[in-house]
XYZ file of C-alpha atoms in Angstrom:
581
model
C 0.000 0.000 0.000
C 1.620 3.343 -0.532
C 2.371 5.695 1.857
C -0.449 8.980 0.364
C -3.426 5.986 0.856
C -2.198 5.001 4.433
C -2.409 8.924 5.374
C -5.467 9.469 3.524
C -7.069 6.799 5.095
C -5.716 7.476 8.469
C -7.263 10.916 7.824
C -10.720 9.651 6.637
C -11.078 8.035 10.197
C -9.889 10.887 12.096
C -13.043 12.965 10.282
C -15.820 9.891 10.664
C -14.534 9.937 14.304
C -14.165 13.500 14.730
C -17.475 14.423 13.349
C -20.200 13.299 15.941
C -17.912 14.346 19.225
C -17.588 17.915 20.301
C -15.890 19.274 22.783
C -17.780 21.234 25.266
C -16.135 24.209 27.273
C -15.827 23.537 30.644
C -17.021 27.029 32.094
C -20.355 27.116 29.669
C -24.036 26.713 31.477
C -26.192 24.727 30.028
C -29.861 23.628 29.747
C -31.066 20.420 30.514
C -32.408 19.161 27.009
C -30.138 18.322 23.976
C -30.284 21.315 20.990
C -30.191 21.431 17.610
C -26.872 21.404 16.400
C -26.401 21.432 13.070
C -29.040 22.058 9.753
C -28.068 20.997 6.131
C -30.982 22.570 4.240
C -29.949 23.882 0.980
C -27.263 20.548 -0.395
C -25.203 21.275 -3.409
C -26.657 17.440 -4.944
C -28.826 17.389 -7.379
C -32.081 16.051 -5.124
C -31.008 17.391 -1.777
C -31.254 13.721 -0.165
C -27.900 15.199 2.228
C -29.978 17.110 3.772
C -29.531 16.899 7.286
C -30.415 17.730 10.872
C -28.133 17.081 14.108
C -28.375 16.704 17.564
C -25.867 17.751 20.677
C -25.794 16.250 24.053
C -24.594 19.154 25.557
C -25.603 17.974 28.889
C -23.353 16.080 31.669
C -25.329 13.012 31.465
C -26.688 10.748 28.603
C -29.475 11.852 27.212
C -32.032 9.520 26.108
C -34.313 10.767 22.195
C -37.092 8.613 23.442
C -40.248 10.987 23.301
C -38.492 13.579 21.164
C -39.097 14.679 17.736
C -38.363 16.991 15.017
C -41.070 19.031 13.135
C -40.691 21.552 10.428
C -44.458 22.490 10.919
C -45.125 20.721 7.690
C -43.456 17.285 8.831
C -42.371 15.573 11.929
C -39.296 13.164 13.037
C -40.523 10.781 15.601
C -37.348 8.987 17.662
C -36.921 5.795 19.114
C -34.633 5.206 22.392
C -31.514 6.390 21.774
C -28.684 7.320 23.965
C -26.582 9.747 23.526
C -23.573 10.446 25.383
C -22.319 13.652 26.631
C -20.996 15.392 24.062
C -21.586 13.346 21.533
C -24.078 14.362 18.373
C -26.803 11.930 16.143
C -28.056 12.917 12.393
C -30.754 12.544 10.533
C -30.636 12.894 7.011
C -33.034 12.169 4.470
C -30.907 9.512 2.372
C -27.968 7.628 4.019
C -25.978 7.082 1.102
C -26.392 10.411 -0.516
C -25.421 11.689 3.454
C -22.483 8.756 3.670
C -21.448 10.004 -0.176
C -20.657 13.752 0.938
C -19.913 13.494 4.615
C -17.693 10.186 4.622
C -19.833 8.190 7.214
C -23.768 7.115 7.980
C -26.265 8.751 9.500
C -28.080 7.489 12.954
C -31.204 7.817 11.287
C -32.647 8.959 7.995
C -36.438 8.559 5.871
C -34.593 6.114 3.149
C -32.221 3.799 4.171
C -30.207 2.398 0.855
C -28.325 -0.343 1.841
C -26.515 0.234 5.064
C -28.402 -1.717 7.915
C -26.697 0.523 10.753
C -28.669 3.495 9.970
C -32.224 3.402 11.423
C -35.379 4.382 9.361
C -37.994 6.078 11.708
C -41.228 7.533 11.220
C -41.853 10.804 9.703
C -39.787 12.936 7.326
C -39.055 16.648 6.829
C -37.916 18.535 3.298
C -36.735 21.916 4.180
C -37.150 24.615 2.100
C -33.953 26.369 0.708
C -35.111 30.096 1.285
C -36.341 29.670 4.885
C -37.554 27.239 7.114
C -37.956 26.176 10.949
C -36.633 23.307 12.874
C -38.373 22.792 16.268
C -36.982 20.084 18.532
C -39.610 19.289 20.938
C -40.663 16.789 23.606
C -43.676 15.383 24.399
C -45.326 17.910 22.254
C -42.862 20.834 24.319
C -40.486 22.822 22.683
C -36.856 22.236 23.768
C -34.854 24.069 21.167
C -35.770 26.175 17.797
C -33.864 27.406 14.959
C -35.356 29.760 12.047
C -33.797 30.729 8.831
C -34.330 32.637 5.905
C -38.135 33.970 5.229
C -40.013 32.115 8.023
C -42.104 34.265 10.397
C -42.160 31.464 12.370
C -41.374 32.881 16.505
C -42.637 30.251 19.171
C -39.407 29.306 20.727
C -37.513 31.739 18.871
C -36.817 35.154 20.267
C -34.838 37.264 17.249
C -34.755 37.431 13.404
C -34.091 34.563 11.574
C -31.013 33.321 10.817
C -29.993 34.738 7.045
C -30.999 32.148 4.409
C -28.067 29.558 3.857
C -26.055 30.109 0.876
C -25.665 26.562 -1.009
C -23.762 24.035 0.422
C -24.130 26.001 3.657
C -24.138 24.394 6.979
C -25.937 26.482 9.729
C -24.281 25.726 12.717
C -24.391 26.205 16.170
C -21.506 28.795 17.676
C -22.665 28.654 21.293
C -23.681 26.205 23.705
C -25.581 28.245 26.274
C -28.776 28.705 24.278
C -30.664 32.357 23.739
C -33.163 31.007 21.455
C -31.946 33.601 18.805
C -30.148 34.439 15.584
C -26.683 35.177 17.821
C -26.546 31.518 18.735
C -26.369 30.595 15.215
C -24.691 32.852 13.081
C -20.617 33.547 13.309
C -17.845 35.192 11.139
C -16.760 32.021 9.863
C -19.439 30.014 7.706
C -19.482 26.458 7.348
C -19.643 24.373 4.157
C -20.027 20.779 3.205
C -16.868 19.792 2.552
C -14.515 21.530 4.222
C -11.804 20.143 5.894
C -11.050 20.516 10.023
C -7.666 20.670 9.899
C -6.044 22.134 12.968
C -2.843 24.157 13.760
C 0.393 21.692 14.583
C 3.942 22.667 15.782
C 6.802 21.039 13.846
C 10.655 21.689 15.656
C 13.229 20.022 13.217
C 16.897 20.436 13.323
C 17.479 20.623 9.158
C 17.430 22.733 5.839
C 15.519 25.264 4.580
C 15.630 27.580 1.388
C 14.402 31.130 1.346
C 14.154 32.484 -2.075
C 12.275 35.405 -3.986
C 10.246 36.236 -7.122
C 11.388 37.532 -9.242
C 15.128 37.477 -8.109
C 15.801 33.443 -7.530
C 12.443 31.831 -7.755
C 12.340 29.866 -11.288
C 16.189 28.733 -11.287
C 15.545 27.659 -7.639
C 12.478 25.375 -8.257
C 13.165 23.979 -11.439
C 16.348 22.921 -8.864
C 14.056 21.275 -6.725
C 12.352 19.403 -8.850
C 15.173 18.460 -10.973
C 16.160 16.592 -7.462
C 12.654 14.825 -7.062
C 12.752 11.253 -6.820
C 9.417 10.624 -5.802
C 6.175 12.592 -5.996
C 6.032 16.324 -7.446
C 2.413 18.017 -5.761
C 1.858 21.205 -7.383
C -1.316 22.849 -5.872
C -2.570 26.518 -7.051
C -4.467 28.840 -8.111
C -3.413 28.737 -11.713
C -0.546 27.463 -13.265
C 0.161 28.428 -16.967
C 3.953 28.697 -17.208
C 4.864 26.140 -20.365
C 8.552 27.166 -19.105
C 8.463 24.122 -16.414
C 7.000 21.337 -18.857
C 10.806 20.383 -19.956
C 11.122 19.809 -16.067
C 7.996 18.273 -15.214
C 9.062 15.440 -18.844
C 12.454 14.728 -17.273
C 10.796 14.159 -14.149
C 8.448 12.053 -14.999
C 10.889 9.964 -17.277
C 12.335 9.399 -14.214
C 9.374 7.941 -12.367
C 8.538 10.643 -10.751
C 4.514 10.943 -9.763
C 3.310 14.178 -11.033
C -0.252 15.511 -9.950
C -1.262 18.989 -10.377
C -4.485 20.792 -8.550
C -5.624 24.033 -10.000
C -8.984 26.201 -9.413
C -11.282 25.177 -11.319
C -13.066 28.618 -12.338
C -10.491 31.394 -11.230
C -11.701 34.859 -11.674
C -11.671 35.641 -15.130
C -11.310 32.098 -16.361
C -8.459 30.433 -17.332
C -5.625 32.075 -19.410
C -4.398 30.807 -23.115
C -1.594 29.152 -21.820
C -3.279 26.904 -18.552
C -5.442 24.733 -20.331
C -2.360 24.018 -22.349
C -0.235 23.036 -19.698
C -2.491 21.161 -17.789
C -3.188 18.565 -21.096
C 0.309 18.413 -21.156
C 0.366 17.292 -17.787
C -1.727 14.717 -18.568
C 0.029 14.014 -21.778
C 3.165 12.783 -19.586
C 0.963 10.299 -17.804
C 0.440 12.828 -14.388
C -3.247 13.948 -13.100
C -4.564 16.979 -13.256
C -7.363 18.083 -10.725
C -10.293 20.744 -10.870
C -11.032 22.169 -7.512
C -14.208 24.460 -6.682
C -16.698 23.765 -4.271
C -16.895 24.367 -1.215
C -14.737 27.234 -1.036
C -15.303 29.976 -3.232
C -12.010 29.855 -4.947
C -8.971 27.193 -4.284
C -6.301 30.084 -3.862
C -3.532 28.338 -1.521
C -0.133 28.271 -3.604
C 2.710 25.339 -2.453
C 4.103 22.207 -3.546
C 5.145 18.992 -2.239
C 8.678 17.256 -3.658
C 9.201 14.221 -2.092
C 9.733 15.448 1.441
C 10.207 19.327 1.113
C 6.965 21.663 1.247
C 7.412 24.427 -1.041
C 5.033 27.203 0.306
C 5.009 30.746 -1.435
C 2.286 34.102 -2.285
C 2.657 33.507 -6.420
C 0.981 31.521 -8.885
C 2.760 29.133 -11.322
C 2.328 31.832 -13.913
C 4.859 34.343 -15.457
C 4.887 36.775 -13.488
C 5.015 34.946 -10.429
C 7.578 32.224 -11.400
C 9.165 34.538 -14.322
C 11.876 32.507 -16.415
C 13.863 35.932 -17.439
C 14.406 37.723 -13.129
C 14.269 40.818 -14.814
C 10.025 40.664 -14.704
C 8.028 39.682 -12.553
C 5.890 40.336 -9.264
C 7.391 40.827 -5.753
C 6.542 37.625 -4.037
C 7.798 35.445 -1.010
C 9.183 31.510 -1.372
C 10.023 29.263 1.430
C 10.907 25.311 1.306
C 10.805 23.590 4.214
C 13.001 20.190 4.399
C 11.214 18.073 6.285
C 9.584 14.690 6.343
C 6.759 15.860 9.078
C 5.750 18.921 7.649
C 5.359 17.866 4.134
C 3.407 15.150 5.386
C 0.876 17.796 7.005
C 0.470 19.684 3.442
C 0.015 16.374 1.963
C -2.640 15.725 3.879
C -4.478 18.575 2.698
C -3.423 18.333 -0.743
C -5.131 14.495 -0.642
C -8.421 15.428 0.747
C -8.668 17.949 -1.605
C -7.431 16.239 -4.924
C -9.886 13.493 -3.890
C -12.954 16.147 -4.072
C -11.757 17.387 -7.435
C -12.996 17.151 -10.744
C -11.286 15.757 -13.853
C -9.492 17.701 -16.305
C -10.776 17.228 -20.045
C -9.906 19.328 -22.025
C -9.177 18.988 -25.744
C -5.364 18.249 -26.117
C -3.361 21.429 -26.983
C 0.041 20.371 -25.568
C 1.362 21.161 -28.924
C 0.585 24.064 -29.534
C 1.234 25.270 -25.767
C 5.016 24.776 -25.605
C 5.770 26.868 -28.952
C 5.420 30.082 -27.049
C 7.916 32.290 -28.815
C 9.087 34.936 -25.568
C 9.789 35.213 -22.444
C 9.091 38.644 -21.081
C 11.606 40.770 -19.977
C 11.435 43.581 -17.546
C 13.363 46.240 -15.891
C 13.888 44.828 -12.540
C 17.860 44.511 -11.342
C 17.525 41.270 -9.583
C 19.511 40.957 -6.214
C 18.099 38.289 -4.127
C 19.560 35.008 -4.713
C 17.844 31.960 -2.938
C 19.887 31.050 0.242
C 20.066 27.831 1.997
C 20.012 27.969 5.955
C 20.752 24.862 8.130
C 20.230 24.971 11.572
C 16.955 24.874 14.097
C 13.638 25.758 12.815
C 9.695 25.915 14.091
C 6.906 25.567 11.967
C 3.452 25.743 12.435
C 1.124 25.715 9.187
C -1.688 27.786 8.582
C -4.678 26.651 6.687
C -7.835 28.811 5.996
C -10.644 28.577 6.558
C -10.052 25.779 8.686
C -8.261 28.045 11.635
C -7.458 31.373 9.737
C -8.935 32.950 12.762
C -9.476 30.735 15.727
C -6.128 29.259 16.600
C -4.317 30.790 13.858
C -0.584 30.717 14.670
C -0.122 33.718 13.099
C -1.962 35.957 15.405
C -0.169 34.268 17.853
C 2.662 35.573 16.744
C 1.552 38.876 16.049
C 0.481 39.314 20.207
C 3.326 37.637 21.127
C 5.823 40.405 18.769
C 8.026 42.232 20.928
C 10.420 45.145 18.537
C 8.737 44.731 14.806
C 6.460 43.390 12.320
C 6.954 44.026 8.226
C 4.368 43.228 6.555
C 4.215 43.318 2.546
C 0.579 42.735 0.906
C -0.955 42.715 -2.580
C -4.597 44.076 -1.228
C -5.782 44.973 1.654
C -9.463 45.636 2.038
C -10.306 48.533 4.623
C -13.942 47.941 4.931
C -13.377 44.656 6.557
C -13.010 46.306 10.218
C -13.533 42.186 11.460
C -9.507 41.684 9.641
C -7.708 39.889 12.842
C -4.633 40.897 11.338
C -4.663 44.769 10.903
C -6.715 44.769 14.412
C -3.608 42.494 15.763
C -0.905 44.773 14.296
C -3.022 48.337 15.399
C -2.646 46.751 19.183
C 1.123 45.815 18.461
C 1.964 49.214 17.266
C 0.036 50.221 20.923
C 2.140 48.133 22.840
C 5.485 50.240 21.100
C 6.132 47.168 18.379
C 7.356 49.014 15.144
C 4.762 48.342 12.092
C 5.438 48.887 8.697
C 2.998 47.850 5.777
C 4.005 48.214 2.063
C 1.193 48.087 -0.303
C 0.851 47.617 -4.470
C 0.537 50.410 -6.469
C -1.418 48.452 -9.831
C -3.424 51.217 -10.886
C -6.545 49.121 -9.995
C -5.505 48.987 -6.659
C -5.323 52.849 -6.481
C -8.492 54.002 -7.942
C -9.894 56.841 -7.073
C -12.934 56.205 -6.609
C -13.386 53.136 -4.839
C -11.811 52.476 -1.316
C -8.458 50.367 -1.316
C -4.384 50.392 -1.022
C -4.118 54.352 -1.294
C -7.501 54.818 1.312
C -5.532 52.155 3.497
C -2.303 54.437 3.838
C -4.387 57.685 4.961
C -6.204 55.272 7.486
C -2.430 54.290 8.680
C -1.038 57.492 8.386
C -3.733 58.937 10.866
C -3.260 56.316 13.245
C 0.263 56.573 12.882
C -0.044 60.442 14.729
C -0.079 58.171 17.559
C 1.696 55.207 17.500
C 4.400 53.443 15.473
C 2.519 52.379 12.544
C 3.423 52.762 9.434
C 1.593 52.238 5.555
C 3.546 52.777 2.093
C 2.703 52.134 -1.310
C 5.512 50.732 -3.087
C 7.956 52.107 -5.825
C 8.062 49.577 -7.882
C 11.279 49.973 -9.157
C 10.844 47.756 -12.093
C 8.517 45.189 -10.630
C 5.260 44.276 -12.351
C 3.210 44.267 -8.937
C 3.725 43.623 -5.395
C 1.753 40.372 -5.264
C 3.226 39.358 -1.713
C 1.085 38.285 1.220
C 4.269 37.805 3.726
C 4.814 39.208 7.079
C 8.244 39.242 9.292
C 7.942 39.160 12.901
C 10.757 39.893 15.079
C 12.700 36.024 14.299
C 10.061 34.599 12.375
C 8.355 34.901 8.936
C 4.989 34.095 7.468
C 4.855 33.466 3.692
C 1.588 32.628 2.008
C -1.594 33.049 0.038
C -3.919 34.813 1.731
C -5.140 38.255 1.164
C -6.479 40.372 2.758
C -10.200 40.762 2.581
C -13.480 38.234 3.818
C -13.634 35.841 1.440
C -9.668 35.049 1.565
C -9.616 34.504 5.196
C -13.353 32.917 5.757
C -14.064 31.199 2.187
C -11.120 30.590 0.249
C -9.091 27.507 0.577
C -5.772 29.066 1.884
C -2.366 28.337 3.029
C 0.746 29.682 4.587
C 3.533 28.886 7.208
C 4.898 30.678 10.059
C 8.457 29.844 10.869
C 10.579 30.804 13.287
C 14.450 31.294 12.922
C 16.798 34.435 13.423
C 18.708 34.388 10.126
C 16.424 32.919 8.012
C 13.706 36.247 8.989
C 17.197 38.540 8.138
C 16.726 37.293 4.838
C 13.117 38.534 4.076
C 14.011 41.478 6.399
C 16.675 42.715 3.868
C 13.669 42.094 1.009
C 11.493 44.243 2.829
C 13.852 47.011 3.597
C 14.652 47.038 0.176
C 11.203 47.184 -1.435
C 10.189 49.625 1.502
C 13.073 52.085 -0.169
C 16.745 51.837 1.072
C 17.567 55.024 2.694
C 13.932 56.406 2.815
C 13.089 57.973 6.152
C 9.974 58.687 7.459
C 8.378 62.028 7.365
C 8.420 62.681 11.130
C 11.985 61.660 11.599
C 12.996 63.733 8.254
C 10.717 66.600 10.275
C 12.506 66.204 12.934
C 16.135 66.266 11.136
C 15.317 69.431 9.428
C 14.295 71.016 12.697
C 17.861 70.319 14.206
C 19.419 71.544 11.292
C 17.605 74.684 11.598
C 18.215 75.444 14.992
C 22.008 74.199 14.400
C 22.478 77.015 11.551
C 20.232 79.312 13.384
C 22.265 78.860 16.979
C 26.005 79.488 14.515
C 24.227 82.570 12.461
C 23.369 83.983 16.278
C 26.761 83.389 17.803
C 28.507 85.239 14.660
C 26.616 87.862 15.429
C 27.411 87.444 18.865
C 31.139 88.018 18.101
C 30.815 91.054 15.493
């Protein structure tokens, strides 16, 4: 059996078992009846038979369902005795193998039962409606718990607006334990979807290599490098990858055995350009897969590789501009690879789960016609920034979104933790999302005395004048900045096509990665980043930053303050020659 079906399988297990236990807070109060825990009602399948309905024992005891039931107004549930534990959830769904098909394992209960004699058929069934509904747990004829969505006026039991009708695939889920009977119980930043993953934030402390490298300065020549070493599996997974500069590469590696699968967004915005759908058949042409991802995030945006047993994490796409052939074009973006048998093993698992919920590629083949592209553009850029291999003792801690981009993210760990400064270099940062943990995390740094500095693109679209972003973003800095040491810039490109980074250095450690800054990047957009911690390998991104920030610039109070000492310096030697005469 190979080694990516032991882990995926190992994984499978860990969400069947993970799924029906939750783990209650210690200091929460609770009621003495189970509650509605989580509603499917608006499935992405064709025929809705996912749909489902769970419920928490969120109780100290076992709870027993005799007596209870489930009514929608229009149909009821009726259960049989059934314990369960503290804790511990049951489901009802309206098919079991359409349920077992998208969430991995049965159902307790549900109206048709296929084939699988564990789940239990029981009287009554409910259809909920997509737009707005009402779930009403109840016993002997009492109401325990309620939950209403979308356009229902329904209100016995419920004490607030609805809950906002479910988007598709949505799961409406239960954020809080101590029950209100209203819309606050329900709805959170964060929305849940079938089929996301639950992955959750691990530390990794490995005494070994790792690579820091740049775009455009070192980024191509250092991993066609890497993958001219693989022996085993090259992973690619992105948000598009079009560059027909790597297919000599990808052949030799795969005339070597390698095992060559590449994961790409299905429907990126815009669509795909000329060149992906011709290096993707090519792909396939060498005998590798090729995956479409789309559902349930809104867009697959996470950018990093696995080679054998090094995780290649960085902010660009496997385009041109982001992985430019000639250094002398391309975007500003962050690379790390991370030598290590662990952590690669942790992105792998991630990359499996989702390659194993993607669609087919199918295109027409147009491998011949992709790899006569006649230039490679060239730019203005004076590359300086070759790749640099440290060896010594690193920490690592992935970050995955949505799965903990807020709660538990390691990264705003760091951030409160940050003691002298924080660089930070993004593509986009939207100021109308006041909810962004990070700029909230780095305001209360810059509080606390930590030195802040945040270097923006200039793209003309992300400067307009009349809609809010990068340039609306500095004034809000600047202002703050009256009062603390906090800092916003938009870059000088200095022959760069953009500043497509999404990279951070803090104090000894450095975050590269894909995530943006705005909702949908941080709460519905398959994500992905690393923070890791080492002195000399953050000098090396450091250096980057300075650079792109403007070597030699000084800031406008300090210059303010220069000017004002020069003054009164001339001023006090004009007074003391008068003085003398």
């Amino acid at each position: 059996m190979k080694i990516d079906t032991v882990i995926l399988s190992i994984f499978l297990i860990f969400i069947i078992v993970s799924s029906s236990v939750v783990a209650i807070p210690e200091n929460e109060v609770f009621g003495s009846y189970p509650l509605i825990y989580k509603v499917y009602p608006n499935p992405y399948t064709k025929g809705e038979g996912d749909e489902f309905i769970s419920i928490i024992n969120p109780i100290d005891r076992t709870v027993n369902l005799n007596g209870y039931s489930i009514t929608d107004l229009e149909g009821e549930i009726f259960f049989p005795p059934f314990s369960i534990p503290p804790g511990k959830t049951c489901y009802w769904a309206y098919s079991s193998e359409e349920f077992k098909k998208s969430f991995g394992f049965y159902p307790d209960f549900s109206y048709i039962v296929d084939t699988n004699s564990k789940t239990k058929m029981i009287d009554g069934r409910i259809k909920l409606a997509n737009t707005g509904d009402e779930v009403v747990l109840k016993k002997g004829g009492k109401i325990v718990d309620a939950l209403v969505y979308g356009d229902s006026d329904y209100r016995e039991g419920w004490a607030s607006k609805p809950v906002k009708k479910p988007r598709e695939g949505q799961i409406l889920k239960r954020n809080s334990f101590k029950d209100h009977d209203n819309r606050e119980d329900w709805e959170s930043p964060k929305e849940t979807y079938c089929g996301q993953t639950n992955f959750r934030p691990e530390e990794f402390k490995f005494k070994g290599k790792v690579i820091a490298f740049t775009s455009p300065d070192s980024s191509f020549l250092t991993l066609t490098e890497l993958i001219e070493k693989a022996e085993e599996r090259i992973y690619i997974y992105t948000y598009t990858a079009e560059n027909l500069a790597l297919a000599p590469f990808l052949k030799d590696a795969s005339k070597r055995g390698v095992e060559i699968k590449v994961l790409v967004e299905g429907s990126p915005a815009g669509g795909m350009g000329e060149d992906e759908p011709r290096f993707l058949s090519y792909i396939k042409d060498l005998g590798g897969g090729v995956g479409l991802t789309k559902d349930p995030y809104v867009f697959n945006h996470q950018k990093f590789a696995i080679l054998d047993d090094v995780t290649v994490v960085t902010s660009e796409n496997m385009g041109y501009s982001g992985l430019p052939v000639d250094n002398r074009y391309g975007n500003r973006g962050f690379w790390i690879a991370i030598c290590d048998k662990d952590v690669s093993a942790y992105y792998l698992k991630v990359f499996l789960n989702d390659w194993n919920h993607a669609s087919s590629f199918e295109e027409e083949n147009l491998s011949s016609f992709g790899l006569e592209r006649e230039y490679v553009p060239i730019g203005r850029y004076t590359p300086k920034f070759e790749s640099k291999i440290f060896d010594g003792e690193f920490t690592v801690f992935p970050v995955i979104g949505p799965d903990f981009s807020i709660e538990d993210n390691p990264l705003i760990d760091a951030i409160e933790g940050a003691n002298d400064k924080i660089l930070v270099e993004i593509f986009y940062a939207d100021l109308l999302w006041r909810e962004n943990p990070l700029l909230n995390g780095l305001i209360n740094a810059a509080k606390r005395g930590v030195n802040v500095y945040i270097l923006l693109d200039s793209s003309d679209y992300n400067v307009e004048p009349d809609k809010i972003d990068n340039d609306d973003f500095v004034r809000y800095i600047e202002e703050l900045g009256e009062d603390f040491p906090i800092h916003a810039e938009i870059i000088e490109k200095k022959g760069l096509l953009k500043l497509h980074n999404k990279s951070m250095i803090i104090d000894d450690a450095v975050f590269v990665s894909s995530f943006n800054w705005n909702y949908n990047s941080f709460m519905r957009n398959r994500e992905a980043g690393v923070v890791v911690y080492n002195k000399e390998l953050a000098r090396y991104y450091e250096d980057i930053f300075w650079h792109d920030w403007g070597k030699g610039k000084i800031e406008r109070g300090t210059l303010i303050m220069i000017l004002c000492l020069i003054v009164a310096f001339v001023s006090f030697l004009v007074a003391r020659r008068f003085k003398r005469s």
